[in-house]
Amino acid sequence: MNFDERDNSLKYWENFYKTNRKSEIKTDDWLEEFTAIIEGCSTPVIELGCGRGNDTVYLTGKGKKVIACDQSKNALHHIKVNFPEIYDTKCFNMLNGLPFDNQSASLIIADLCLHYFRETDTFHIMHEIQGVLTPNGHLILRVNSINDVNYGAGQGREIEHHLYVTDDNRLKRFFDEEDIRYFFRDFHIECVREETLLRTKQEKQVYKVCLRNR
């Protein structure tokens, strides 16, 4: 590759999260299906790719201790301002591993943040997540669907199966159910469903997935 995908990704998201007022955070009810898992979590909830705090709103509203994580310092700055009750924040790139002890969390949320990586890197990140989760701990996530045509599905230069280089030289992956079962094969899949996300300007097609650590 003749571009720095890590640096381009970081620059994009730092710019994306320059401003973020709590009143502008848009939420949806995708986590409601997993209320029992969330309410039963006795450890702090790790929220990967927290971004603006769309899911932080829900999790803190449930009274959970939340560790909000993102590679963007700007995103985490606004999380601290908008959610003074936040338990902790951590700034890191998942490509470098997860800065948590083994078996330290029974629940990890990863909303729209696991579809930006090459195949080998995706497997590395999933291995890291599996190590952080307790036995039978849960990973609840959403990723882009191959039907997400409003947000780039099938567009750009395909460098791996369903992985594209965007116009601004970032990576973006789109999943079908076969991809879900391929990349998350080391977990027990409790739920996999394609759904429409309506909090964005245009309809967005995603896969909602609930995984249980083996």
PDB file of C-alpha atoms in Angstrom:
ATOM      1  CA  MET A   1       0.000   0.000   0.000  1.00  0.00           C
ATOM      2  CA  ASN A   2       1.238   3.503  -0.778  1.00  0.00           C
ATOM      3  CA  PHE A   3      -0.695   5.129   2.054  1.00  0.00           C
ATOM      4  CA  ASP A   4      -0.572   5.046   5.859  1.00  0.00           C
ATOM      5  CA  GLU A   5      -3.917   3.533   6.773  1.00  0.00           C
ATOM      6  CA  ARG A   6      -3.392   4.006  10.517  1.00  0.00           C
ATOM      7  CA  ASP A   7      -2.471   7.663  10.206  1.00  0.00           C
ATOM      8  CA  ASN A   8      -5.272   8.368   7.721  1.00  0.00           C
ATOM      9  CA  SER A   9      -7.808   6.711  10.002  1.00  0.00           C
ATOM     10  CA  LEU A  10      -6.656   8.675  13.038  1.00  0.00           C
ATOM     11  CA  LYS A  11      -6.693  12.005  11.170  1.00  0.00           C
ATOM     12  CA  TYR A  12     -10.182  11.301   9.827  1.00  0.00           C
ATOM     13  CA  TRP A  13     -11.685  10.504  13.230  1.00  0.00           C
ATOM     14  CA  GLU A  14      -9.888  13.297  15.072  1.00  0.00           C
ATOM     15  CA  ASN A  15     -11.428  15.732  12.599  1.00  0.00           C
ATOM     16  CA  PHE A  16     -14.807  13.973  12.750  1.00  0.00           C
ATOM     17  CA  TYR A  17     -14.962  14.389  16.540  1.00  0.00           C
ATOM     18  CA  LYS A  18     -13.696  17.979  16.769  1.00  0.00           C
ATOM     19  CA  THR A  19     -17.027  19.059  18.229  1.00  0.00           C
ATOM     20  CA  ASN A  20     -19.706  17.048  19.995  1.00  0.00           C
ATOM     21  CA  ARG A  21     -22.494  18.456  22.130  1.00  0.00           C
ATOM     22  CA  LYS A  22     -24.462  15.959  24.194  1.00  0.00           C
ATOM     23  CA  SER A  23     -27.719  17.364  22.820  1.00  0.00           C
ATOM     24  CA  GLU A  24     -26.606  16.282  19.335  1.00  0.00           C
ATOM     25  CA  ILE A  25     -25.909  12.649  20.213  1.00  0.00           C
ATOM     26  CA  LYS A  26     -28.258  10.363  18.296  1.00  0.00           C
ATOM     27  CA  THR A  27     -29.199   7.047  19.844  1.00  0.00           C
ATOM     28  CA  ASP A  28     -31.187   3.999  18.818  1.00  0.00           C
ATOM     29  CA  ASP A  29     -32.553   1.033  20.755  1.00  0.00           C
ATOM     30  CA  TRP A  30     -30.336  -1.732  19.362  1.00  0.00           C
ATOM     31  CA  LEU A  31     -29.056  -2.746  22.818  1.00  0.00           C
ATOM     32  CA  GLU A  32     -32.532  -3.227  24.280  1.00  0.00           C
ATOM     33  CA  GLU A  33     -32.565  -6.847  23.119  1.00  0.00           C
ATOM     34  CA  PHE A  34     -29.611  -7.525  25.393  1.00  0.00           C
ATOM     35  CA  THR A  35     -30.888  -5.814  28.531  1.00  0.00           C
ATOM     36  CA  ALA A  36     -30.565  -8.965  30.630  1.00  0.00           C
ATOM     37  CA  ILE A  37     -26.892  -9.396  29.645  1.00  0.00           C
ATOM     38  CA  ILE A  38     -26.128  -5.725  30.289  1.00  0.00           C
ATOM     39  CA  GLU A  39     -27.927  -5.520  33.608  1.00  0.00           C
ATOM     40  CA  GLY A  40     -26.310  -8.784  34.711  1.00  0.00           C
ATOM     41  CA  CYS A  41     -22.787  -7.520  33.989  1.00  0.00           C
ATOM     42  CA  SER A  42     -20.868  -7.227  37.282  1.00  0.00           C
ATOM     43  CA  THR A  43     -17.670  -5.764  35.794  1.00  0.00           C
ATOM     44  CA  PRO A  44     -17.193  -2.385  34.132  1.00  0.00           C
ATOM     45  CA  VAL A  45     -18.488  -2.494  30.552  1.00  0.00           C
ATOM     46  CA  ILE A  46     -15.774  -1.919  27.953  1.00  0.00           C
ATOM     47  CA  GLU A  47     -17.113   0.199  25.090  1.00  0.00           C
ATOM     48  CA  LEU A  48     -14.805  -0.023  22.077  1.00  0.00           C
ATOM     49  CA  GLY A  49     -14.991   2.779  19.512  1.00  0.00           C
ATOM     50  CA  CYS A  50     -17.220   4.885  21.758  1.00  0.00           C
ATOM     51  CA  GLY A  51     -17.179   7.847  19.342  1.00  0.00           C
ATOM     52  CA  ARG A  52     -19.772  10.456  20.247  1.00  0.00           C
ATOM     53  CA  GLY A  53     -21.240   8.335  23.013  1.00  0.00           C
ATOM     54  CA  ASN A  54     -24.312   6.953  21.242  1.00  0.00           C
ATOM     55  CA  ASP A  55     -24.160   3.806  23.363  1.00  0.00           C
ATOM     56  CA  THR A  56     -22.588   5.505  26.389  1.00  0.00           C
ATOM     57  CA  VAL A  57     -25.954   7.200  26.891  1.00  0.00           C
ATOM     58  CA  TYR A  58     -27.722   3.857  27.140  1.00  0.00           C
ATOM     59  CA  LEU A  59     -25.101   2.121  29.270  1.00  0.00           C
ATOM     60  CA  THR A  60     -24.695   4.901  31.815  1.00  0.00           C
ATOM     61  CA  GLY A  61     -28.479   5.229  31.900  1.00  0.00           C
ATOM     62  CA  LYS A  62     -28.563   1.619  33.076  1.00  0.00           C
ATOM     63  CA  GLY A  63     -26.229   2.606  35.904  1.00  0.00           C
ATOM     64  CA  LYS A  64     -23.292   0.668  34.477  1.00  0.00           C
ATOM     65  CA  LYS A  65     -19.657   1.538  35.025  1.00  0.00           C
ATOM     66  CA  VAL A  66     -18.405   2.240  31.501  1.00  0.00           C
ATOM     67  CA  ILE A  67     -14.842   2.307  30.204  1.00  0.00           C
ATOM     68  CA  ALA A  68     -15.151   4.364  27.014  1.00  0.00           C
ATOM     69  CA  CYS A  69     -12.416   3.596  24.477  1.00  0.00           C
ATOM     70  CA  ASP A  70     -11.439   5.239  21.205  1.00  0.00           C
ATOM     71  CA  GLN A  71      -8.350   6.055  19.161  1.00  0.00           C
ATOM     72  CA  SER A  72      -9.483   9.687  18.956  1.00  0.00           C
ATOM     73  CA  LYS A  73      -8.430  12.005  21.778  1.00  0.00           C
ATOM     74  CA  ASN A  74     -11.098  14.448  20.636  1.00  0.00           C
ATOM     75  CA  ALA A  75     -13.814  11.819  21.027  1.00  0.00           C
ATOM     76  CA  LEU A  76     -12.683  10.971  24.546  1.00  0.00           C
ATOM     77  CA  HIS A  77     -12.414  14.643  25.505  1.00  0.00           C
ATOM     78  CA  HIS A  78     -16.076  15.127  24.646  1.00  0.00           C
ATOM     79  CA  ILE A  79     -17.045  11.889  26.407  1.00  0.00           C
ATOM     80  CA  LYS A  80     -15.527  13.240  29.632  1.00  0.00           C
ATOM     81  CA  VAL A  81     -17.338  16.566  29.200  1.00  0.00           C
ATOM     82  CA  ASN A  82     -20.713  15.076  28.245  1.00  0.00           C
ATOM     83  CA  PHE A  83     -20.591  12.162  30.678  1.00  0.00           C
ATOM     84  CA  PRO A  84     -18.941  13.315  33.922  1.00  0.00           C
ATOM     85  CA  GLU A  85     -20.178  10.074  35.467  1.00  0.00           C
ATOM     86  CA  ILE A  86     -18.010   7.976  33.124  1.00  0.00           C
ATOM     87  CA  TYR A  87     -16.017   5.357  35.025  1.00  0.00           C
ATOM     88  CA  ASP A  88     -12.880   5.589  32.862  1.00  0.00           C
ATOM     89  CA  THR A  89     -11.615   6.342  29.361  1.00  0.00           C
ATOM     90  CA  LYS A  90      -8.769   4.780  27.389  1.00  0.00           C
ATOM     91  CA  CYS A  91      -7.197   6.051  24.167  1.00  0.00           C
ATOM     92  CA  PHE A  92      -5.640   3.379  21.956  1.00  0.00           C
ATOM     93  CA  ASN A  93      -5.646   1.807  18.509  1.00  0.00           C
ATOM     94  CA  MET A  94      -6.994  -1.732  18.608  1.00  0.00           C
ATOM     95  CA  LEU A  95      -4.250  -2.774  16.179  1.00  0.00           C
ATOM     96  CA  ASN A  96      -1.844  -2.371  19.106  1.00  0.00           C
ATOM     97  CA  GLY A  97      -3.860  -4.665  21.362  1.00  0.00           C
ATOM     98  CA  LEU A  98      -6.303  -3.996  24.174  1.00  0.00           C
ATOM     99  CA  PRO A  99      -4.865  -2.479  27.391  1.00  0.00           C
ATOM    100  CA  PHE A 100      -6.855  -4.664  29.769  1.00  0.00           C
ATOM    101  CA  ASP A 101      -6.005  -7.624  31.982  1.00  0.00           C
ATOM    102  CA  ASN A 102      -6.959 -11.123  30.879  1.00  0.00           C
ATOM    103  CA  GLN A 103     -10.499 -12.157  31.831  1.00  0.00           C
ATOM    104  CA  SER A 104     -11.200  -8.732  33.331  1.00  0.00           C
ATOM    105  CA  ALA A 105     -14.534  -7.955  31.630  1.00  0.00           C
ATOM    106  CA  SER A 106     -17.744  -9.901  31.250  1.00  0.00           C
ATOM    107  CA  LEU A 107     -19.146  -7.528  28.599  1.00  0.00           C
ATOM    108  CA  ILE A 108     -17.637  -5.643  25.673  1.00  0.00           C
ATOM    109  CA  ILE A 109     -19.672  -3.429  23.327  1.00  0.00           C
ATOM    110  CA  ALA A 110     -18.244  -2.716  19.850  1.00  0.00           C
ATOM    111  CA  ASP A 111     -20.692  -0.657  17.818  1.00  0.00           C
ATOM    112  CA  LEU A 112     -19.614   0.010  14.211  1.00  0.00           C
ATOM    113  CA  CYS A 113     -15.890  -0.120  14.976  1.00  0.00           C
ATOM    114  CA  LEU A 114     -14.751  -3.606  13.925  1.00  0.00           C
ATOM    115  CA  HIS A 115     -15.120  -3.183  10.162  1.00  0.00           C
ATOM    116  CA  TYR A 116     -12.031  -1.086   9.413  1.00  0.00           C
ATOM    117  CA  PHE A 117      -9.336  -3.751   9.376  1.00  0.00           C
ATOM    118  CA  ARG A 118      -7.578  -6.266   7.180  1.00  0.00           C
ATOM    119  CA  GLU A 119      -8.363  -9.939   7.694  1.00  0.00           C
ATOM    120  CA  THR A 120      -5.251 -10.724   9.745  1.00  0.00           C
ATOM    121  CA  ASP A 121      -5.750  -7.636  11.893  1.00  0.00           C
ATOM    122  CA  THR A 122      -9.412  -8.461  12.467  1.00  0.00           C
ATOM    123  CA  PHE A 123      -8.479 -11.912  13.729  1.00  0.00           C
ATOM    124  CA  HIS A 124      -5.796 -10.353  15.961  1.00  0.00           C
ATOM    125  CA  ILE A 125      -8.313  -7.942  17.481  1.00  0.00           C
ATOM    126  CA  MET A 126     -10.838 -10.719  18.046  1.00  0.00           C
ATOM    127  CA  HIS A 127      -8.141 -12.771  19.795  1.00  0.00           C
ATOM    128  CA  GLU A 128      -7.392  -9.791  22.044  1.00  0.00           C
ATOM    129  CA  ILE A 129     -11.082  -9.367  22.852  1.00  0.00           C
ATOM    130  CA  GLN A 130     -11.441 -13.044  23.637  1.00  0.00           C
ATOM    131  CA  GLY A 131      -8.545 -12.820  26.085  1.00  0.00           C
ATOM    132  CA  VAL A 132     -10.033  -9.824  27.913  1.00  0.00           C
ATOM    133  CA  LEU A 133     -13.464 -11.431  28.266  1.00  0.00           C
ATOM    134  CA  THR A 134     -14.253 -13.778  31.103  1.00  0.00           C
ATOM    135  CA  PRO A 135     -15.348 -17.324  30.217  1.00  0.00           C
ATOM    136  CA  ASN A 136     -18.919 -17.024  28.923  1.00  0.00           C
ATOM    137  CA  GLY A 137     -18.507 -13.241  28.751  1.00  0.00           C
ATOM    138  CA  HIS A 138     -20.271 -11.448  25.896  1.00  0.00           C
ATOM    139  CA  LEU A 139     -19.236  -9.298  22.959  1.00  0.00           C
ATOM    140  CA  ILE A 140     -22.171  -7.373  21.475  1.00  0.00           C
ATOM    141  CA  LEU A 141     -21.443  -5.620  18.196  1.00  0.00           C
ATOM    142  CA  ARG A 142     -22.646  -4.137  14.935  1.00  0.00           C
ATOM    143  CA  VAL A 143     -20.762  -4.071  11.635  1.00  0.00           C
ATOM    144  CA  ASN A 144     -21.448  -2.833   8.104  1.00  0.00           C
ATOM    145  CA  SER A 145     -23.568  -5.069   5.881  1.00  0.00           C
ATOM    146  CA  ILE A 146     -22.706  -5.774   2.242  1.00  0.00           C
ATOM    147  CA  ASN A 147     -26.111  -4.176   1.541  1.00  0.00           C
ATOM    148  CA  ASP A 148     -25.054  -0.862   3.091  1.00  0.00           C
ATOM    149  CA  VAL A 149     -25.011   0.869  -0.296  1.00  0.00           C
ATOM    150  CA  ASN A 150     -25.728   4.318   1.165  1.00  0.00           C
ATOM    151  CA  TYR A 151     -22.414   4.170   3.008  1.00  0.00           C
ATOM    152  CA  GLY A 152     -20.001   2.638   0.544  1.00  0.00           C
ATOM    153  CA  ALA A 153     -20.805  -1.043   0.100  1.00  0.00           C
ATOM    154  CA  GLY A 154     -19.227  -2.288  -3.115  1.00  0.00           C
ATOM    155  CA  GLN A 155     -17.569   1.083  -3.759  1.00  0.00           C
ATOM    156  CA  GLY A 156     -13.874   1.859  -4.050  1.00  0.00           C
ATOM    157  CA  ARG A 157     -10.959  -0.485  -4.665  1.00  0.00           C
ATOM    158  CA  GLU A 158     -11.470  -3.966  -3.213  1.00  0.00           C
ATOM    159  CA  ILE A 159      -8.184  -5.199  -1.683  1.00  0.00           C
ATOM    160  CA  GLU A 160      -9.622  -8.211   0.185  1.00  0.00           C
ATOM    161  CA  HIS A 161     -12.965  -9.934  -0.005  1.00  0.00           C
ATOM    162  CA  HIS A 162     -15.495  -7.236   1.019  1.00  0.00           C
ATOM    163  CA  LEU A 163     -12.699  -4.869   2.175  1.00  0.00           C
ATOM    164  CA  TYR A 164     -12.382  -1.593   0.257  1.00  0.00           C
ATOM    165  CA  VAL A 165     -10.092   1.420   0.170  1.00  0.00           C
ATOM    166  CA  THR A 166     -12.220   4.556   0.530  1.00  0.00           C
ATOM    167  CA  ASP A 167     -11.728   7.767  -1.454  1.00  0.00           C
ATOM    168  CA  ASP A 168      -9.810   9.240   1.496  1.00  0.00           C
ATOM    169  CA  ASN A 169      -7.514   6.207   1.728  1.00  0.00           C
ATOM    170  CA  ARG A 170      -9.029   4.443   4.709  1.00  0.00           C
ATOM    171  CA  LEU A 171     -10.150   0.835   4.944  1.00  0.00           C
ATOM    172  CA  LYS A 172     -13.792  -0.198   5.230  1.00  0.00           C
ATOM    173  CA  ARG A 173     -15.137  -3.753   5.384  1.00  0.00           C
ATOM    174  CA  PHE A 174     -18.673  -4.960   4.686  1.00  0.00           C
ATOM    175  CA  PHE A 175     -20.008  -8.243   6.060  1.00  0.00           C
ATOM    176  CA  ASP A 176     -22.446 -10.903   4.978  1.00  0.00           C
ATOM    177  CA  GLU A 177     -23.533 -13.714   7.296  1.00  0.00           C
ATOM    178  CA  GLU A 178     -20.791 -15.995   5.996  1.00  0.00           C
ATOM    179  CA  ASP A 179     -18.219 -13.328   6.924  1.00  0.00           C
ATOM    180  CA  ILE A 180     -19.749 -13.044  10.392  1.00  0.00           C
ATOM    181  CA  ARG A 181     -19.366 -16.765  10.977  1.00  0.00           C
ATOM    182  CA  TYR A 182     -15.845 -16.713   9.527  1.00  0.00           C
ATOM    183  CA  PHE A 183     -14.381 -13.835  11.528  1.00  0.00           C
ATOM    184  CA  PHE A 184     -16.163 -14.659  14.786  1.00  0.00           C
ATOM    185  CA  ARG A 185     -15.782 -18.425  14.590  1.00  0.00           C
ATOM    186  CA  ASP A 186     -13.912 -18.731  17.895  1.00  0.00           C
ATOM    187  CA  PHE A 187     -16.994 -17.493  19.761  1.00  0.00           C
ATOM    188  CA  HIS A 188     -20.396 -19.035  20.288  1.00  0.00           C
ATOM    189  CA  ILE A 189     -22.785 -16.974  18.145  1.00  0.00           C
ATOM    190  CA  GLU A 190     -25.992 -16.329  20.082  1.00  0.00           C
ATOM    191  CA  CYS A 191     -27.507 -13.805  17.682  1.00  0.00           C
ATOM    192  CA  VAL A 192     -26.800 -12.610  14.146  1.00  0.00           C
ATOM    193  CA  ARG A 193     -29.311 -10.438  12.312  1.00  0.00           C
ATOM    194  CA  GLU A 194     -29.231  -7.910   9.502  1.00  0.00           C
ATOM    195  CA  GLU A 195     -31.059  -4.716  10.437  1.00  0.00           C
ATOM    196  CA  THR A 196     -31.639  -1.156   9.306  1.00  0.00           C
ATOM    197  CA  LEU A 197     -30.109   1.615  11.414  1.00  0.00           C
ATOM    198  CA  LEU A 198     -32.208   4.781  11.269  1.00  0.00           C
ATOM    199  CA  ARG A 199     -30.224   7.272  13.369  1.00  0.00           C
ATOM    200  CA  THR A 200     -28.096   8.326  10.392  1.00  0.00           C
ATOM    201  CA  LYS A 201     -29.053  10.760   7.605  1.00  0.00           C
ATOM    202  CA  GLN A 202     -29.793   7.852   5.278  1.00  0.00           C
ATOM    203  CA  GLU A 203     -30.801   4.296   6.107  1.00  0.00           C
ATOM    204  CA  LYS A 204     -27.789   2.178   7.008  1.00  0.00           C
ATOM    205  CA  GLN A 205     -27.702  -1.622   6.785  1.00  0.00           C
ATOM    206  CA  VAL A 206     -25.823  -3.383   9.547  1.00  0.00           C
ATOM    207  CA  TYR A 207     -25.422  -6.781  11.149  1.00  0.00           C
ATOM    208  CA  LYS A 208     -26.213  -7.008  14.845  1.00  0.00           C
ATOM    209  CA  VAL A 209     -24.300  -9.800  16.554  1.00  0.00           C
ATOM    210  CA  CYS A 210     -24.113 -11.207  20.074  1.00  0.00           C
ATOM    211  CA  LEU A 211     -21.174 -13.494  20.813  1.00  0.00           C
ATOM    212  CA  ARG A 212     -20.410 -15.537  23.927  1.00  0.00           C
ATOM    213  CA  ASN A 213     -16.840 -16.371  24.832  1.00  0.00           C
ATOM    214  CA  ARG A 214     -16.059 -20.060  24.870  1.00  0.00           C
TER     215      ARG A 214
END
